[in-house]
Coordinates of C-alpha atoms and ligand atoms in Angstrom, one line a residue:
M1 CA 80.9 112.8 103.9
A2 CA 81.2 116.1 101.8
V3 CA 77.7 117.8 101.6
G4 CA 76.3 119.8 98.7
C5 CA 76.1 123.5 99.1
V6 CA 73.3 125.3 97.0
R7 CA 73.2 129.0 97.3
G8 CA 71.3 131.6 95.6
A9 CA 72.7 133.4 92.5
L10 CA 73.7 136.6 94.4
A11 CA 75.6 135.0 96.9
V12 CA 77.7 133.2 93.9
L13 CA 78.2 136.7 92.4
L14 CA 79.5 138.0 95.6
Q15 CA 81.9 135.1 96.2
L16 CA 83.0 135.2 92.7
S17 CA 84.7 138.5 93.2
V18 CA 87.0 136.9 96.2
W19 CA 87.7 133.7 94.0
L20 CA 90.7 135.1 92.0
P21 CA 92.7 132.9 89.9
V22 CA 96.1 132.1 91.2
A23 CA 99.0 131.1 88.8
L24 CA 100.4 127.9 89.9
Q25 CA 103.5 125.9 88.9
C26 CA 102.6 122.4 90.0
S27 CA 104.8 119.8 88.2
V28 CA 107.8 117.6 88.9
S29 CA 111.3 119.2 88.7
E30 CA 113.9 118.2 86.1
I31 CA 115.6 115.8 88.3
Q32 CA 112.3 114.1 89.1
T33 CA 111.5 113.5 85.7
G34 CA 112.9 110.0 85.8
Q35 CA 110.1 108.8 88.0
V36 CA 107.5 110.1 85.5
I37 CA 109.5 108.4 82.5
R38 CA 109.5 105.2 84.5
L39 CA 105.5 105.4 84.8
L40 CA 105.2 106.3 81.0
N41 CA 107.3 103.1 80.2
I42 CA 105.1 101.0 82.5
M43 CA 102.1 102.0 80.4
V44 CA 103.9 101.5 77.2
Q45 CA 105.1 98.2 77.9
S46 CA 101.6 97.0 79.2
E47 CA 100.1 98.4 76.0
N48 CA 102.7 96.8 73.8
S49 CA 102.1 93.3 75.5
S50 CA 98.3 93.7 75.3
A51 CA 98.7 94.5 71.5
A52 CA 100.9 91.3 71.4
S53 CA 98.1 89.3 72.8
G54 CA 95.3 90.9 71.0
S55 CA 93.8 92.5 74.2
T56 CA 91.8 95.6 74.1
P57 CA 93.8 98.9 74.2
N58 CA 93.1 101.0 77.4
P59 CA 92.1 104.5 76.2
S60 CA 93.0 106.2 79.5
I61 CA 96.7 105.1 78.8
L62 CA 96.7 106.6 75.5
L63 CA 95.2 109.8 76.8
A64 CA 98.1 109.8 79.4
L65 CA 100.7 109.2 76.8
R66 CA 99.5 111.8 74.5
L67 CA 99.5 114.4 77.4
A68 CA 103.0 113.3 78.4
S69 CA 106.1 115.5 77.5
H70 CA 108.0 112.1 76.5
H71 CA 106.6 110.2 73.5
D72 CA 107.0 106.7 71.8
S73 CA 105.1 107.6 68.6
D74 CA 105.0 103.9 67.4
T75 CA 103.0 102.9 70.5
E76 CA 100.6 105.9 70.4
R77 CA 99.9 105.4 66.6
G78 CA 99.4 101.8 67.0
M79 CA 97.1 102.2 70.1
L80 CA 94.9 104.8 68.2
A81 CA 94.7 102.3 65.4
R82 CA 93.7 99.6 67.6
L83 CA 91.2 101.7 69.7
Q84 CA 89.5 102.8 66.4
V85 CA 89.2 99.0 65.2
D86 CA 87.8 98.0 68.7
A87 CA 85.2 100.7 68.7
V88 CA 83.9 99.6 65.6
K89 CA 83.7 96.0 66.5
R90 CA 82.0 96.6 69.7
V91 CA 79.3 98.5 67.9
Q92 CA 79.0 96.1 65.1
E93 CA 79.0 93.1 67.2
G94 CA 76.8 94.6 70.0
L95 CA 79.5 94.0 72.5
P96 CA 79.5 95.9 75.8
F97 CA 80.5 99.6 75.5
S98 CA 79.4 101.6 78.5
S99 CA 78.9 105.4 78.1
G100 CA 82.1 106.3 80.1
T101 CA 84.3 103.7 77.9
V102 CA 82.7 105.4 74.7
A103 CA 83.7 108.9 76.3
L104 CA 87.3 107.7 77.2
Y105 CA 87.7 106.4 73.5
C106 CA 86.7 109.8 72.2
L107 CA 88.9 111.6 74.4
A108 CA 91.9 109.3 73.5
M109 CA 91.1 109.7 69.7
Q110 CA 90.9 113.5 70.0
A111 CA 94.3 113.8 71.9
S112 CA 95.7 111.9 68.8
C113 CA 94.1 114.4 66.5
A114 CA 91.6 111.7 65.1
D115 CA 87.9 112.9 64.7
P116 CA 85.7 110.5 66.9
S117 CA 82.9 111.3 64.5
L118 CA 84.8 109.9 61.5
T119 CA 86.1 106.6 63.0
P120 CA 87.2 104.5 60.1
A121 CA 85.0 101.7 59.6
P122 CA 85.4 99.6 56.3
G123 CA 82.6 97.3 55.6
L124 CA 79.8 99.3 56.9
K125 CA 76.2 99.1 55.4
G126 CA 75.1 101.5 52.7
G127 CA 78.7 102.2 51.5
K128 CA 79.6 104.4 54.4
K129 CA 83.2 104.4 55.4
A130 CA 83.1 105.9 59.0
M131 CA 81.4 105.5 62.2
D132 CA 80.2 108.5 64.3
L133 CA 81.4 107.9 67.8
R134 CA 80.1 111.3 68.9
K135 CA 76.7 110.6 68.0
L136 CA 77.0 107.2 69.8
L137 CA 78.1 109.2 73.0
E138 CA 75.3 111.6 72.8
K139 CA 72.9 108.6 72.8
K140 CA 74.7 106.9 75.6
L141 CA 74.4 110.1 77.6
K142 CA 70.8 110.4 77.1
E143 CA 70.4 106.8 78.3
E144 CA 72.1 107.7 81.5
I145 CA 70.0 110.8 81.8
D146 CA 66.5 109.1 81.1
N147 CA 67.7 106.5 83.7
I148 CA 68.4 109.4 86.2
D149 CA 65.1 111.0 85.4
S150 CA 63.2 107.6 85.8
K151 CA 65.0 105.8 88.6
N152 CA 67.1 108.7 90.1
V153 CA 70.3 107.0 89.4
P154 CA 72.6 106.8 86.4
L155 CA 72.7 103.5 84.3
T156 CA 76.5 103.4 85.4
N157 CA 77.6 106.1 87.7
Y158 CA 78.3 109.9 87.9
Y159 CA 81.9 109.4 87.1
Q160 CA 81.0 108.2 83.8
V161 CA 78.1 110.6 83.3
S162 CA 80.8 113.2 83.9
L163 CA 83.2 111.7 81.4
D164 CA 80.3 111.6 78.8
I165 CA 79.7 115.5 79.3
L166 CA 83.4 116.2 79.2
A167 CA 84.0 114.4 76.1
L168 CA 81.1 115.8 74.3
C169 CA 82.1 119.4 75.3
M170 CA 85.6 118.7 74.3
M171 CA 84.3 117.9 70.8
G172 CA 82.6 121.2 70.7
K173 CA 79.1 119.5 71.1
P174 CA 76.8 121.8 73.0
V175 CA 75.6 119.5 76.0
T176 CA 71.9 120.0 77.0
S177 CA 71.2 122.1 80.1
H178 CA 69.0 119.2 81.3
S179 CA 72.4 117.0 81.4
V180 CA 74.4 119.6 82.9
Q181 CA 71.7 120.2 85.7
S182 CA 71.4 116.4 86.3
L183 CA 75.1 116.5 87.2
I184 CA 74.9 119.4 89.4
E185 CA 71.7 118.1 91.3
A186 CA 73.5 114.8 91.8
S187 CA 76.5 116.7 93.2
D188 CA 74.2 118.6 95.5
N189 CA 72.4 115.6 96.7
G190 CA 75.1 113.0 97.5
G191 CA 75.3 111.3 94.1
F192 CA 79.0 111.4 94.4
S193 CA 79.3 109.1 97.4
Y194 CA 79.5 105.3 97.2
G195 CA 78.3 104.2 100.5
E196 CA 79.4 106.6 103.2
K197 CA 82.7 107.6 101.0
Y198 CA 82.7 110.9 99.0
S199 CA 84.2 109.9 95.7
V200 CA 86.9 112.7 95.1
D201 CA 87.5 110.9 91.7
T202 CA 83.9 111.6 90.5
A203 CA 83.8 115.2 91.9
S204 CA 87.0 115.8 89.9
V205 CA 86.0 114.6 86.6
A206 CA 82.8 116.5 87.2
V207 CA 84.9 119.7 87.7
L208 CA 86.7 119.1 84.4
A209 CA 83.4 118.5 82.6
L210 CA 81.6 121.5 84.1
T211 CA 84.7 123.7 83.5
C212 CA 84.7 122.8 79.8
V213 CA 80.9 123.5 79.6
K214 CA 81.4 126.8 81.4
R215 CA 84.2 128.1 78.9
S216 CA 81.9 127.0 75.9
I217 CA 79.0 129.1 77.1
K218 CA 78.9 132.1 74.9
A219 CA 75.1 132.8 74.3
P220 CA 73.5 135.3 76.7
D221 CA 70.4 132.9 77.2
R222 CA 72.6 130.4 78.7
M223 CA 73.8 132.8 81.5
V224 CA 71.7 131.3 84.2
L225 CA 73.2 127.8 83.4
R226 CA 76.6 129.5 83.7
L227 CA 75.8 130.9 87.1
K228 CA 74.6 127.4 88.4
I229 CA 77.8 125.9 87.0
L230 CA 80.0 128.5 88.8
N231 CA 78.0 127.8 91.9
A232 CA 78.4 124.0 91.7
L233 CA 82.2 124.4 91.0
K234 CA 82.7 126.3 93.9
C235 CA 81.0 123.7 95.9
L236 CA 82.9 120.9 94.4
I237 CA 86.3 122.5 95.0
K238 CA 85.5 123.0 98.4
N239 CA 84.6 119.4 98.9
I240 CA 87.6 118.1 97.0
L241 CA 89.9 120.4 99.4
Q242 CA 88.1 119.1 102.3
E243 CA 89.4 115.7 101.5
T244 CA 93.0 116.6 101.7
T245 CA 95.1 114.6 104.1
S246 CA 98.1 115.9 106.2
D247 CA 100.6 114.4 103.7
G248 CA 98.9 116.2 100.8
L249 CA 96.8 113.7 99.2
I250 CA 93.3 114.5 98.0
G251 CA 90.8 111.8 99.0
N252 CA 93.3 108.8 98.6
L253 CA 96.4 108.0 96.6
Y254 CA 94.5 107.0 93.6
S255 CA 92.0 110.1 93.4
T256 CA 94.9 112.5 93.9
G257 CA 95.8 112.7 90.0
L258 CA 92.4 113.6 89.0
A259 CA 91.8 116.1 92.0
M260 CA 95.1 117.9 90.8
Q261 CA 93.6 118.4 87.4
A262 CA 90.3 119.7 88.9
L263 CA 92.3 122.1 91.2
S264 CA 94.5 123.3 88.3
V265 CA 91.7 124.0 85.7
T266 CA 90.0 126.0 88.4
S267 CA 93.2 127.7 89.3
T268 CA 92.7 126.9 93.0
N269 CA 95.5 127.5 95.3
Y270 CA 96.7 124.5 97.4
D271 CA 100.1 123.0 98.6
C272 CA 100.8 121.3 95.3
S273 CA 104.7 120.8 96.1
R274 CA 103.7 118.7 99.1
T275 CA 101.1 116.6 97.3
I276 CA 103.8 116.1 94.4
Q277 CA 106.5 115.1 97.0
T278 CA 104.1 112.5 98.6
L279 CA 103.2 111.1 95.0
L280 CA 106.7 110.7 94.1
E281 CA 107.5 108.8 97.2
R282 CA 104.8 106.5 96.9
A283 CA 105.6 106.1 93.1
G284 CA 109.2 105.3 94.3
S285 CA 107.8 102.5 96.4
G286 CA 105.9 100.9 93.9
S287 CA 102.2 102.3 94.5
F288 CA 101.6 103.2 90.6
E289 CA 102.8 99.9 89.0
N290 CA 99.2 99.2 87.9
P291 CA 99.2 100.9 84.4
M292 CA 95.8 102.3 85.1
A293 CA 97.0 104.1 88.2
A294 CA 100.0 105.3 86.3
S295 CA 97.6 106.7 83.6
Q296 CA 95.6 108.7 86.2
I297 CA 98.5 110.3 87.8
T298 CA 101.1 111.1 85.0
P299 CA 99.3 113.9 83.5
S300 CA 99.3 115.8 86.8
L301 CA 102.9 115.1 87.7
E302 CA 103.5 117.3 84.5
N303 CA 100.8 119.8 85.3
R304 CA 98.6 118.7 82.2
N305 CA 95.0 118.0 82.3
Y306 CA 92.4 116.7 80.1
L307 CA 90.9 120.1 79.0
E308 CA 94.3 120.6 77.0
L309 CA 94.0 117.5 74.7
N310 CA 92.8 119.7 71.8
K311 CA 96.0 121.6 71.9
L312 CA 98.4 118.8 71.4
D313 CA 100.8 118.5 68.6
C314 CA 100.2 115.4 66.4
K315 CA 103.6 115.5 64.5
D316 CA 105.8 112.4 64.6
F317 CA 107.9 112.6 67.9
E318 CA 111.4 111.6 68.0
K319 CA 111.5 108.5 70.3
T320 CA 112.1 109.7 73.8
L321 CA 110.9 106.8 75.8
D322 CA 113.6 104.0 75.4
G323 CA 111.1 101.4 77.2
S324 CA 113.4 100.7 80.2
V325 CA 111.7 100.5 83.6
L326 CA 114.0 101.3 86.4
P327 CA 114.0 99.0 89.2
L328 CA 112.0 100.2 92.4
A329 CA 113.6 100.7 95.9
P330 CA 113.7 97.4 98.0
P331 CA 110.2 97.0 99.8
T332 CA 110.1 98.1 103.3
A333 CA 107.4 95.7 104.5
P334 CA 108.2 92.3 106.0
E335 CA 109.4 89.7 103.7
G336 CA 108.7 85.9 103.7
V337 CA 105.7 84.4 105.2
I338 CA 103.0 86.2 107.1
T339 CA 99.6 85.2 108.5
V340 CA 96.5 87.0 107.4
H341 CA 93.1 86.4 108.9
Y342 CA 90.5 86.6 106.1
R343 CA 86.7 87.0 106.7
V344 CA 83.9 86.9 104.3
E345 CA 80.7 88.3 105.4
D346 CA 77.1 89.1 103.9
G347 CA 76.9 92.7 105.4
I348 CA 73.4 93.2 103.7
H349 CA 71.3 90.2 104.6
Y350 CA 73.7 88.8 107.4
S351 CA 73.3 85.2 105.9
F352 CA 76.8 84.3 106.5
N353 CA 80.1 85.2 108.2
D354 CA 83.1 82.8 107.6
S355 CA 86.8 83.2 108.6
I356 CA 89.7 81.5 107.7
E357 CA 93.7 81.9 108.6
V358 CA 96.0 82.0 105.7
T359 CA 99.7 82.2 105.3
V360 CA 101.0 84.2 102.4
L361 CA 104.1 85.0 100.8
W362 CA 104.5 88.7 100.9
G363 CA 104.7 90.6 97.5
P364 CA 103.8 89.1 94.1
H365 CA 102.8 85.8 95.5
Y366 CA 99.8 87.4 97.3
C367 CA 97.7 86.5 94.6
R368 CA 98.6 82.8 95.0
S369 CA 97.2 82.7 98.3
W370 CA 93.7 83.8 96.9
R371 CA 93.9 80.5 94.9
R372 CA 95.1 78.5 98.0
R373 CA 92.0 79.9 100.0
N374 CA 89.8 78.4 97.3
K375 CA 91.3 74.9 97.4
I376 CA 91.1 75.1 101.4
S377 CA 87.3 75.6 101.5
P378 CA 85.8 75.8 98.1
A379 CA 82.1 76.5 99.0
K380 CA 82.9 79.1 101.7
F381 CA 85.4 81.2 99.9
R382 CA 84.8 80.5 96.1
F383 CA 84.9 83.7 94.4
T384 CA 84.5 84.9 90.5
V385 CA 86.2 87.9 89.2
E386 CA 86.0 90.1 86.0
Q387 CA 88.7 91.5 84.2
S388 CA 88.6 95.6 84.1
S389 CA 91.0 98.5 83.2
W390 CA 92.1 98.3 87.0
G391 CA 92.6 94.3 87.1
P392 CA 90.4 91.8 88.7
F393 CA 87.2 93.0 90.0
V394 CA 85.6 90.5 92.3
T395 CA 81.9 90.0 91.1
S396 CA 80.9 87.1 93.6
I397 CA 81.9 85.2 96.7
Q398 CA 80.0 81.9 97.7
V399 CA 76.7 82.4 95.8
L400 CA 76.5 86.1 96.4
A401 CA 77.2 88.5 93.4
G402 CA 77.3 92.1 93.3
N403 CA 74.4 93.8 91.1
T404 CA 74.4 96.9 89.3
E405 CA 70.8 97.8 89.5
E406 CA 70.7 96.7 93.3
R407 CA 74.1 98.7 93.8
T408 CA 75.6 95.9 95.7
Y409 CA 79.2 94.9 95.5
W410 CA 81.9 93.1 97.5
Q411 CA 83.8 95.6 99.5
F412 CA 87.3 94.9 100.8
L413 CA 88.6 96.1 104.0
T414 CA 91.9 95.9 106.1
G415 CA 90.2 96.0 109.8
S416 CA 87.5 98.6 109.2
N417 CA 89.3 100.6 106.7
A418 CA 88.3 100.1 102.9
L419 CA 91.3 99.3 100.8
D420 CA 92.5 101.6 98.3
Q421 CA 93.6 99.0 95.8
G422 CA 91.8 95.8 94.3
V423 CA 92.8 92.2 95.2
G424 CA 95.0 92.1 92.2
D425 CA 97.3 94.8 93.7
Y426 CA 96.9 94.9 97.4
K427 CA 99.8 93.4 99.5
P428 CA 99.0 92.8 103.2
L429 CA 101.8 94.6 105.1
R430 CA 101.4 93.4 108.9
Q431 CA 101.6 90.0 110.5
G432 CA 98.0 89.0 111.6
E433 CA 96.4 91.7 109.3
Y434 CA 92.5 91.3 109.2
I435 CA 91.2 91.3 105.5
V436 CA 87.4 91.5 105.3
A437 CA 85.3 91.1 102.2
K438 CA 82.0 92.5 103.0
F439 CA 79.0 92.4 100.9
S440 CA 77.6 96.0 100.9
T441 CA 75.5 98.7 99.1
Y442 CA 76.8 101.9 97.5
Ligands
B12_1 C1 82.3 103.7 90.4 C2 83.4 103.0 91.1 C3 83.2 101.9 91.7 C4 82.0 101.2 91.7 C5 81.7 100.3 90.5 C6 80.4 99.8 90.2 C7 79.6 100.8 89.2 N1 78.4 100.5 89.0 O1 79.9 101.8 88.9 C8 82.0 100.4 93.1 C9 81.4 101.2 94.3 C10 81.2 99.0 93.2 C11 83.5 100.1 93.2 C12 84.1 99.3 94.0 C13 85.6 99.4 94.3 N2 86.4 100.0 94.1 CO1 86.0 101.4 92.8 N3 85.9 103.1 91.5 C14 84.9 103.6 91.0 C15 85.2 104.9 90.1 C16 84.8 106.0 91.1 C17 84.8 104.9 88.8 C18 84.8 103.8 87.9 C19 84.3 103.9 86.5 O2 83.1 103.9 86.3 N4 85.4 104.3 85.7 C20 84.9 104.6 84.1 C21 84.7 103.6 83.3 C22 84.4 103.8 81.8 O3 85.9 102.6 83.3 P1 85.9 101.0 83.6 O4 87.3 100.4 83.9 O5 85.0 100.3 82.8 O6 85.1 101.2 85.1 C23 84.9 99.8 85.7 C24 86.1 99.3 86.6 O7 86.8 100.6 87.0 C25 85.3 98.8 87.7 N5 85.8 99.1 89.1 C26 85.5 99.9 90.0 N6 86.2 100.1 90.9 C27 87.3 99.3 90.8 C28 88.3 98.9 91.8 C29 89.1 97.9 91.1 C30 90.1 97.6 92.1 C31 88.9 97.1 90.1 C32 89.6 96.1 89.5 C33 87.7 97.5 89.0 C34 87.0 98.5 89.7 O8 83.8 99.2 87.6 C35 83.8 100.1 86.7 C36 82.4 100.1 86.3 O9 82.0 98.9 85.8 C37 86.8 104.8 90.2 C38 87.5 106.0 90.1 C39 88.8 105.9 89.1 N7 89.4 106.8 89.3 O10 88.7 105.4 88.0 C40 87.1 104.0 91.6 C41 88.3 103.1 91.7 C42 88.6 102.5 90.4 N8 87.8 101.9 92.8 C43 88.8 101.9 93.4 C44 88.7 100.8 94.6 C45 89.9 100.5 95.5 C46 87.6 100.0 94.8 C47 87.5 98.8 95.7 C48 88.6 97.9 95.8 C49 87.2 99.4 97.2 C50 87.1 98.4 98.2 N9 87.7 98.7 99.2 O11 86.3 97.5 98.2 C51 86.1 98.3 95.2 C52 86.2 96.9 94.2 C53 86.2 95.6 95.1 C54 86.0 94.5 94.2 N10 84.6 93.9 94.3 O12 86.8 93.9 93.6 C55 90.1 102.6 93.2 C56 91.0 101.7 92.6 C57 92.5 102.1 92.9 C58 93.7 101.2 92.6 N11 95.0 101.4 92.7 O13 93.4 99.9 92.3 C59 89.6 103.8 92.5 C60 90.5 104.5 91.6 C61 89.0 104.9 93.4 C62 90.1 105.3 94.5 N12 90.6 106.6 94.1 O14 90.5 104.7 95.5 N13 84.0 101.2 92.6

């Protein structure tokens, strides 16, 4: 687990003198662009089908599409309109709208040259025609910080607190020193870990947020805060780099895109060509087919980052995406039927531990095997899921449900290693693989 590193201001000043920015060129080459276009098309297709079925738009996808160098203006315009309608509906009908979701909506709107504080809202009380999402985000962030002050944990998590600070800062709104300091303290005190695992994703979004705040500080009276931010950034970058693997991934496959953004905005030197090579290999074998995963990787493949979203051109682009998704290379994993050992265990109160052997068809049919388990032993393997931007999130197994306040959840492992994908995407690779669902704390 990465540890926080608090140091005095003098040490910070000394270290800054050796922390020189390095100009980096970390993006796919001309001939590799096809892989990026493929991922952009996956996102466009998923958004077009979700529009057709009336589902909620995904702000992270709009953000990625807007930052890309190839565009489908119709899809982007349509998504913006749907996001605006959805935001207003959520507020008016009191539907769930977590702070991080509000932040992502604001970021996506800004990247589309729409002012979140003037979100069109026909039919508002008092003759008002617009809703102020920026004010809503300020309120949501305050609720997060109040919860940290009273209970030592945010309402949601520090990934979302970082998104909140980033979005407010990108809208030019001065973020209170107290909010920034709460984030810095969390980064020093292990708040960015889930269970034993350091969350590179969280550290990376925190770097983007703190870099934005640092750049916005002009007044001399906030110089102490600026120094604290510089110190925190150094520690975070050190922690992120420590999570680099031999194949160039940072954290795991799905945190690498955000980590690359963090390293880019802080001009940190690292072997980015190695990282890009591995990402492209994994993209070529189908690891980014989930549109949410695609949305978090494509900006980095083109060396773009969320701090650039205010500089985007909003003219109508000539359509440069034709919507075709080239087929992937054939899978290298075993085809046909494989047997998987599946165990569900209560790793907190040790109230049960049940195993079953299941035969699954490799590939897209894996999901079917989940349903089959249900039929085999309904009581022991019964589960519920909630749909999220990443796909189905398992909320309960047997009668045991994860709980945000108690910080419990169902963790999935292969052997003793946590899966880096959810149950909707993960495909067992080996005959006799042990998949464990363990009720855990984070
Ligand atoms: C916080 C977090 C968690 C928390 C969520 C609860 C909470 N109160 O915050 C906990 C610790 C429970 C968690 C669990 C898991 N997570 Co998680 N999580 C995150 C993180 C850091 C931030 C999510 C967030 O708040 N987003 C912002 C809000 C606004 O978006 P949102 O869509 O509303 O967020 C919700 C969903 O993302 C959902 N969620 C969180 N993780 C996952 C994972 C999957 C597969 C699904 C379907 C949903 C889901 O919980 C969020 C809060 O309600 C992301 C990092 C990232 N890059 O996105 C990883 C991330 C999404 N998680 C990931 C994974 C793999 C998991 C697990 C499968 C790990 C495991 N081996 O068990 C489990 C899910 C198992 C299950 N029960 O189905 C991966 C997904 C990669 C992929 N290709 O699918 C990510 C990207 C981290 C990574 N780099 O590996 N996670």
